[in-house]
Tab-separated table of C-alpha atoms in Angstrom:
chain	number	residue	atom	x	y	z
X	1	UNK	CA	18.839	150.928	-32.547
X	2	UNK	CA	22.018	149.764	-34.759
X	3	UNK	CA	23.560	149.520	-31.449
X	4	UNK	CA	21.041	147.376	-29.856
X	5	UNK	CA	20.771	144.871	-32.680
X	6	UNK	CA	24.399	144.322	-32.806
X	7	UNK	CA	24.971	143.627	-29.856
X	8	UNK	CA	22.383	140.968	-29.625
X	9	UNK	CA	23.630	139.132	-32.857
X	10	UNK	CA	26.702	139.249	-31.140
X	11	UNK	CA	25.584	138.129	-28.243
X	12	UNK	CA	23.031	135.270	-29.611
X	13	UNK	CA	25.975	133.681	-32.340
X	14	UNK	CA	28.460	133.495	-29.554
X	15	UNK	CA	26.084	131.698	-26.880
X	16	UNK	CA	25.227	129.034	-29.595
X	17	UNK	CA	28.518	129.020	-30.751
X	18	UNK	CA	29.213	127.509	-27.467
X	19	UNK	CA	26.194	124.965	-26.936
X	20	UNK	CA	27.943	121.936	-28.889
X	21	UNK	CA	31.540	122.428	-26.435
X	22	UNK	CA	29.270	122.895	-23.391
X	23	UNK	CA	27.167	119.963	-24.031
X	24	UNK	CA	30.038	117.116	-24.513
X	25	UNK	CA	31.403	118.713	-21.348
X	26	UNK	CA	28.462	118.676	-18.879
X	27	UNK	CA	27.535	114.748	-20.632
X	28	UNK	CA	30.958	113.543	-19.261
X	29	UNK	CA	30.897	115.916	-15.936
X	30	UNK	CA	27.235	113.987	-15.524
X	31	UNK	CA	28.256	110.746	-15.975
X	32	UNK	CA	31.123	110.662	-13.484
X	33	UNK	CA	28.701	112.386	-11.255
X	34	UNK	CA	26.265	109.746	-11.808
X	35	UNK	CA	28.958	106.877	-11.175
X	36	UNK	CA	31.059	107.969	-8.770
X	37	UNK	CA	29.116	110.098	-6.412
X	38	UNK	CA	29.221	106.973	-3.800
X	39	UNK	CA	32.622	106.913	-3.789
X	40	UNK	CA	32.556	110.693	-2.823
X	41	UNK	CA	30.310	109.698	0.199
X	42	UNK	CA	32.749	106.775	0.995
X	43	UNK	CA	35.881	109.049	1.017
X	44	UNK	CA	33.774	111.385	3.176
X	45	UNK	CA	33.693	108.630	5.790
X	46	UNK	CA	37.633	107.689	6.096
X	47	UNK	CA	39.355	111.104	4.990
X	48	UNK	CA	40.292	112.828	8.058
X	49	UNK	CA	43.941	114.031	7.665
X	50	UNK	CA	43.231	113.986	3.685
X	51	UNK	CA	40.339	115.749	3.393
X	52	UNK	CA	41.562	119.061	2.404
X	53	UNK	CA	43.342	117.555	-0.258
X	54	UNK	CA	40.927	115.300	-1.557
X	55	UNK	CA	38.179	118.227	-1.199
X	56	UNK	CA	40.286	120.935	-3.288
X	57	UNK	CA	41.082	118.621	-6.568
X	58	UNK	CA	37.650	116.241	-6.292
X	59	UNK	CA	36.037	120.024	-6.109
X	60	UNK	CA	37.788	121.137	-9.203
X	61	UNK	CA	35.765	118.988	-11.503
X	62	UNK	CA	33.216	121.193	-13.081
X	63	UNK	CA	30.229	119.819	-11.250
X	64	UNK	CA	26.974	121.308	-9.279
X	65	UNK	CA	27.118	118.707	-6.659
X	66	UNK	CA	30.096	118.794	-4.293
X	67	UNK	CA	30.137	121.638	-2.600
X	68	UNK	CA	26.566	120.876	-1.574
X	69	UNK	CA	27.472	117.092	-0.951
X	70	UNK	CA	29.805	118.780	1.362
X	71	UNK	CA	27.369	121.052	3.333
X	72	UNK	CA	25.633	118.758	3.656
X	73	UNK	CA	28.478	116.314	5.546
X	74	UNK	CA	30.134	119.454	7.498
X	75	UNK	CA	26.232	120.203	8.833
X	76	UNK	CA	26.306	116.374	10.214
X	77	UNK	CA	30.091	117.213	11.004
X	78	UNK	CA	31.304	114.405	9.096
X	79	UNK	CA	34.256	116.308	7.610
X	80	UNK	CA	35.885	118.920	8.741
X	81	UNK	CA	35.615	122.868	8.371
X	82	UNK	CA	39.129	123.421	6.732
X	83	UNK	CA	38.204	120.189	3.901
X	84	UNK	CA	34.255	122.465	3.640
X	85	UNK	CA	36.346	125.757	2.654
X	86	UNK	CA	38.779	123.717	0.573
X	87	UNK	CA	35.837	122.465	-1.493
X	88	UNK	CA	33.825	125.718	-1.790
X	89	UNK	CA	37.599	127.536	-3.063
X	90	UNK	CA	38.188	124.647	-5.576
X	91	UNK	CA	34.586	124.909	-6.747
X	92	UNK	CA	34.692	125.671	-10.493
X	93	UNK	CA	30.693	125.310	-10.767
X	94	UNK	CA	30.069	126.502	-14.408
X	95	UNK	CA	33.542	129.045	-14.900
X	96	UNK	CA	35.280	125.747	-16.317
X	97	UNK	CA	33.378	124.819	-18.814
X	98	UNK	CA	32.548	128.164	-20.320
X	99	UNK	CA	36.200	129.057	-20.623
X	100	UNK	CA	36.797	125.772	-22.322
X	101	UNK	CA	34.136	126.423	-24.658
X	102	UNK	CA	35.199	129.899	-25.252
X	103	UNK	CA	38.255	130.326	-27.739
X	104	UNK	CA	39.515	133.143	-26.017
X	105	UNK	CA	39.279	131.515	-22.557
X	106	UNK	CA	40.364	127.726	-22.948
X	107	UNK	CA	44.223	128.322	-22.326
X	108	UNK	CA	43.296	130.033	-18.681
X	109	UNK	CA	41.338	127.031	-17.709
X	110	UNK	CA	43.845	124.658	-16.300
X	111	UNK	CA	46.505	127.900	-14.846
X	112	UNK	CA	42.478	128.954	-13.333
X	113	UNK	CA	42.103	125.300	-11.582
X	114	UNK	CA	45.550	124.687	-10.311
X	115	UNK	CA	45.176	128.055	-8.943
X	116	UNK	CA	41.751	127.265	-7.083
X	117	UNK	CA	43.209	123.466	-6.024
X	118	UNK	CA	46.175	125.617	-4.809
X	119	UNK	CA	43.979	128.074	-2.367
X	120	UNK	CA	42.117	125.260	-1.250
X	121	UNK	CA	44.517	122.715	-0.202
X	122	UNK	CA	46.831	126.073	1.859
X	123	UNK	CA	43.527	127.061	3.356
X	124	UNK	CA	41.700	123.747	4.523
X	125	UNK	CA	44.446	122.636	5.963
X	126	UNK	CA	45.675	125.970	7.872
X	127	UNK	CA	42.412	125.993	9.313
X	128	UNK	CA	42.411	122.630	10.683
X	129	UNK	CA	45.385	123.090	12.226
X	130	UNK	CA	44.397	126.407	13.871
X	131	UNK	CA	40.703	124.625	14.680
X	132	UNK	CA	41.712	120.945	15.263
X	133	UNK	CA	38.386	119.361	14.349
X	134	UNK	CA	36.359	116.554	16.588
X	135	UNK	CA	34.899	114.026	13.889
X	136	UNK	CA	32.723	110.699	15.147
X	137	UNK	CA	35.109	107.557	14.295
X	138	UNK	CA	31.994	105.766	13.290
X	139	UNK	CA	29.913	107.087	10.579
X	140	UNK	CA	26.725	105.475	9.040
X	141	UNK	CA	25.370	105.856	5.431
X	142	UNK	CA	21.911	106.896	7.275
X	143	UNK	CA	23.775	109.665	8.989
X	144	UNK	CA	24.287	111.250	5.382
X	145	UNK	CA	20.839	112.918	3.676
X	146	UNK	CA	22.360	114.282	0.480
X	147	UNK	CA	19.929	117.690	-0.761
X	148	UNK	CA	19.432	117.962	-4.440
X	149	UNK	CA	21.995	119.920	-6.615
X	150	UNK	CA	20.768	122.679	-9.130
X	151	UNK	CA	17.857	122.245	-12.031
X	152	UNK	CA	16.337	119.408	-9.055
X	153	UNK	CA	19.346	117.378	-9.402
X	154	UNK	CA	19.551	114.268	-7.635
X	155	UNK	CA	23.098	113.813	-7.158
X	156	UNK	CA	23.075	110.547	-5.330
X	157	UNK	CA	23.377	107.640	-7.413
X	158	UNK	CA	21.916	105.397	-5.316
X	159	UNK	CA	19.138	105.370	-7.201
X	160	UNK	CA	19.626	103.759	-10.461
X	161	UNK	CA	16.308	104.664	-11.734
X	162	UNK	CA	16.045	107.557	-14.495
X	163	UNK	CA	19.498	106.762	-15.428
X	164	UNK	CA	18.723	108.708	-19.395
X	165	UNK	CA	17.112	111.579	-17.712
X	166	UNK	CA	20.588	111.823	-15.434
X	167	UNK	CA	22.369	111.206	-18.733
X	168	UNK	CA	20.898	112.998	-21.071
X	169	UNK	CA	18.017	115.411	-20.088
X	170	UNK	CA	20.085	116.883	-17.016
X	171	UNK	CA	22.804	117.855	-19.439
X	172	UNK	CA	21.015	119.636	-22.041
X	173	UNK	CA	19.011	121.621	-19.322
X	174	UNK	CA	22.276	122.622	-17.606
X	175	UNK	CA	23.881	123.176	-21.042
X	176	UNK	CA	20.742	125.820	-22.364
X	177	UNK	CA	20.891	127.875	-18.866
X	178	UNK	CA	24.527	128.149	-18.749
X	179	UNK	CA	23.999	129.431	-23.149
X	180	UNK	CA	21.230	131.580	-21.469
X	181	UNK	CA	23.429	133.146	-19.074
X	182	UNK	CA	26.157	133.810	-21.846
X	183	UNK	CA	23.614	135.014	-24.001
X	184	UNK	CA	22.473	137.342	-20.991
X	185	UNK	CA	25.715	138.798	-19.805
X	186	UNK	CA	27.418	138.993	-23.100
X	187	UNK	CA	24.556	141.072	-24.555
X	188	UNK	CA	24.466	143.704	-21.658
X	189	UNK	CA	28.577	143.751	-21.807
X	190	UNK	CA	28.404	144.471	-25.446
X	191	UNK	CA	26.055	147.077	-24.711
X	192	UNK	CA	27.909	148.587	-22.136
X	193	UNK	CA	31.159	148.389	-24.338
X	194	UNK	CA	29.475	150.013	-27.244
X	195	UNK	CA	27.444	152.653	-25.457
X	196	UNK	CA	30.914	154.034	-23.757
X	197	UNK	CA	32.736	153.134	-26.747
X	198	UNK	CA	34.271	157.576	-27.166
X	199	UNK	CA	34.801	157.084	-23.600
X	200	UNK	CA	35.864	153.554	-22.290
X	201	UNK	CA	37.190	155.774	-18.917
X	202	UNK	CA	33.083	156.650	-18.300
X	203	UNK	CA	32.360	152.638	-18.636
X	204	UNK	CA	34.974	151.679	-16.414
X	205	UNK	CA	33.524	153.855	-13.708
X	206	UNK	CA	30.465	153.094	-14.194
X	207	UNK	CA	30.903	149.595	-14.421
X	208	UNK	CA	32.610	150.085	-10.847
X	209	UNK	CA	35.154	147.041	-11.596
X	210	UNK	CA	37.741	149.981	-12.980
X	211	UNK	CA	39.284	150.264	-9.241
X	212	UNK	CA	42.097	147.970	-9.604
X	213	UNK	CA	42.884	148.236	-5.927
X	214	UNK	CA	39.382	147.250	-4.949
X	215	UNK	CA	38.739	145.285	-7.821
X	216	UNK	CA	39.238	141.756	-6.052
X	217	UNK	CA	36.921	142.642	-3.165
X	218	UNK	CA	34.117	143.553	-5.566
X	219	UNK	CA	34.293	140.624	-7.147
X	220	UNK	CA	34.545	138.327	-4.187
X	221	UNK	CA	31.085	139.673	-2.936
X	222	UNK	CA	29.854	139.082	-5.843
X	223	UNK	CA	30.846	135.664	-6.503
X	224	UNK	CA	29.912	134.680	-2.899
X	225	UNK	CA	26.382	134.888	-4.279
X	226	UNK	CA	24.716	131.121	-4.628
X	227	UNK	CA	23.692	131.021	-8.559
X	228	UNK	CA	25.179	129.473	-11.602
X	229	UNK	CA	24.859	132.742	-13.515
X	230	UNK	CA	27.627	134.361	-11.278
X	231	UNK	CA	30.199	132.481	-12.204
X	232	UNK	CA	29.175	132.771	-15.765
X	233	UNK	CA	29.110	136.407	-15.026
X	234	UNK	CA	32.312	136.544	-13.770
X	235	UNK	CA	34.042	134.225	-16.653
X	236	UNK	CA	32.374	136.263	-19.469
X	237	UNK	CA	33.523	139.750	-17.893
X	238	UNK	CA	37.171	138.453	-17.706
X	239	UNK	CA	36.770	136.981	-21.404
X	240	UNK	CA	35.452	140.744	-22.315
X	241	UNK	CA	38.084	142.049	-20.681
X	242	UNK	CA	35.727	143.814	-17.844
X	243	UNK	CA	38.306	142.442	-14.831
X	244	UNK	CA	41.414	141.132	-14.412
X	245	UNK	CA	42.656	137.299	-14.263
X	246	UNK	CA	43.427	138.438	-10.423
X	247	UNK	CA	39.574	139.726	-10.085
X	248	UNK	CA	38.474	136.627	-11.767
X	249	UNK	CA	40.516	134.131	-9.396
X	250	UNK	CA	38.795	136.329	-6.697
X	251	UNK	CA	35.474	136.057	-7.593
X	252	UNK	CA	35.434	132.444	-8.420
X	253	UNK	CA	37.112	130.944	-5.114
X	254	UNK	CA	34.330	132.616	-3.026
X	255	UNK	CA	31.563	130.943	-5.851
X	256	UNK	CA	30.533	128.220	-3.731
X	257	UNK	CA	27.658	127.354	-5.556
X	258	UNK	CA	24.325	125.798	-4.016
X	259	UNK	CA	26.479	124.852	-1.296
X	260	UNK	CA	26.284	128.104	0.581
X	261	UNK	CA	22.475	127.725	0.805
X	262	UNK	CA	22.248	123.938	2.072
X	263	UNK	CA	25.201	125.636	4.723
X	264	UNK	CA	22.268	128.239	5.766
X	265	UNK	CA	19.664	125.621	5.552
X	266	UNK	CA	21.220	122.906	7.446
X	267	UNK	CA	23.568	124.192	10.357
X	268	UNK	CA	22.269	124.780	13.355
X	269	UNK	CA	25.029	127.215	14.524
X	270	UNK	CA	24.288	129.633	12.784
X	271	UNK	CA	27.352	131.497	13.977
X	272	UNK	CA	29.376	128.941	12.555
X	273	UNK	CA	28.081	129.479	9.156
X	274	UNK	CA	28.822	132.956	9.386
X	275	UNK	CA	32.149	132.179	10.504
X	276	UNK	CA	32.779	129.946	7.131
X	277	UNK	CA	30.926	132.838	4.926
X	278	UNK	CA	33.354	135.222	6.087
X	279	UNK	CA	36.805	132.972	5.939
X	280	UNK	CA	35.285	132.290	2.496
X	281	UNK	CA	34.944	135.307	1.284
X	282	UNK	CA	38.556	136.813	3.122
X	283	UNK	CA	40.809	134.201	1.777
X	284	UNK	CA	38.929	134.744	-1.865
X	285	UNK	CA	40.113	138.277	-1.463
X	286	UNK	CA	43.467	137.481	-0.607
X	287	UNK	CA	43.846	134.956	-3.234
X	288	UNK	CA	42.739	137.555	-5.561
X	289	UNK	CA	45.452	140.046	-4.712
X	290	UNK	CA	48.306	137.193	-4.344
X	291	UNK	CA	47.379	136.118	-8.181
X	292	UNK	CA	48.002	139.927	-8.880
X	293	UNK	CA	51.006	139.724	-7.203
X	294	UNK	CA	52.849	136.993	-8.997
């Protein structure tokens, strides 16, 4: 019972510990969001030969809406498939900003992005060279139907309308799910530490993650799953020390976020999206094991 009560105290002070740092972050994150998504949809329409590059490090700003923004274009095959994968690999969703927030985390972030731009930019544009793409040369804005991001999010910002709900509200719901999910996996972790505490070999096996070898394949199908509280997972398990930086780096270039399931929802070829699914979730593995490597 000592146990149990610990490790939610723990648990509870270090997600609120968190909410002021998380907060700040997601207000800015918003705001660009809010003022610059247009400009996202513009580049969409002229970056042909730049848009793996633009993709990977546009994609590496802690926000929900890109990689859906880009489903969304690659279903209307406005941009291509290698500039789609570079987005969803240099996809930092919510990982960013809870590392940032996190004293024990904040001096990974920026080695953790350059990493995921990295993997992004080799990848998007290897695949367009081995799969030249066919894009129209004329592109209208009523070929482009942008679907919400998470929480309802409407991440076009066309619509000037509800500008302090964008501002404000958005942030502070995004900021109390993303404590939630801290709250959540940092309670069961603690748990899990200080149940096999005489025996940290028993949690490592239980916890499955304690195959090095396989460790970065593990991850990767788990991170390929569409929900903000995977990333946060996967961030608070490498803060805790559950799996390595290499793991992490795995799991987090196959988080694609809502992306995945406007992909599923949208494209017709349903082959196709299997295809992307699967380069996804290979090159997050081998990503993984390179990071180990060097």
């Amino acid at each position: 019972m000592q146990t149990l009560y610990t490790s939610f105290i723990d648990a509870l002070w270090d997600s609120i510990a968190i909410i002021p740092f998380l907060f700040l972050i997601f207000f800015v994150i918003e705001a660009l969001e809010h003022y610059y998504s247009d400009k996202i949809l513009t580049w969409a329409k002229f970056s042909k030969n730049s848009g793996p590059a633009l993709g990977a490090i546009l994609a590496a700003i802690p926000q929900c809406g890109l990689s859906v923004i880009a489903s969304t274009l690659y279903c209307k095959r406005i941009i291509t498939k290698g500039t789609l994968i570079a987005v969803y690999l240099a996809t930092s969703d919510e990982a960013i900003p809870v590392l940032i927030s996190n004293p024990k985390g904040y001096k990974i972030a920026l080695t953790l992005i350059l990493i995921k731009i990295g993997v992004g930019l080799a990848a998007g544009y290897l695949i367009d060279a081995i799969m030249p793409p066919s894009l129209p040369d004329v592109i209208s804005d009523s070929d482009i139907e942008i679907e919400k991001g998470c929480h309802s999010h409407n991440i076009s910002a066309k619509n000037k309308r509800g500008v302090l709900k964008e501002l404000f509200l958005h942030p502070v719901i995004h900021t109390l799910s993303v404590a939630f999910f801290v709250f959540l996996v940092t309670f069961l972790i603690n748990l899990l530490f200080a149940y096999f505490a005489e025996n940290p070999l028993l949690f490592v096996n239980f916890a499955f993650l304690g195959n090095k070898v396989l460790q970065p394949v593990y991850t990767a199908l788990f991170g390929i799953i569409p929900n903000c509280a995977v990333s946060v997972g996967l961030t608070i398990m490498y803060i805790k020390g559950a799996i390595s930086f290499a793991s992490c780096v795995s799991g987090l270039c196959a988080g694609a976020g809502l992306g995945i399931l406007v992909l599923i929802k949208k494209n017709e070829d349903k082959k196709d999206t299997m295809q992307i699914i699967l380069l996804l979730l290979v090159i997050s593995i081998i990503a993984g094991y390179l990071t180990a490597i060097f």
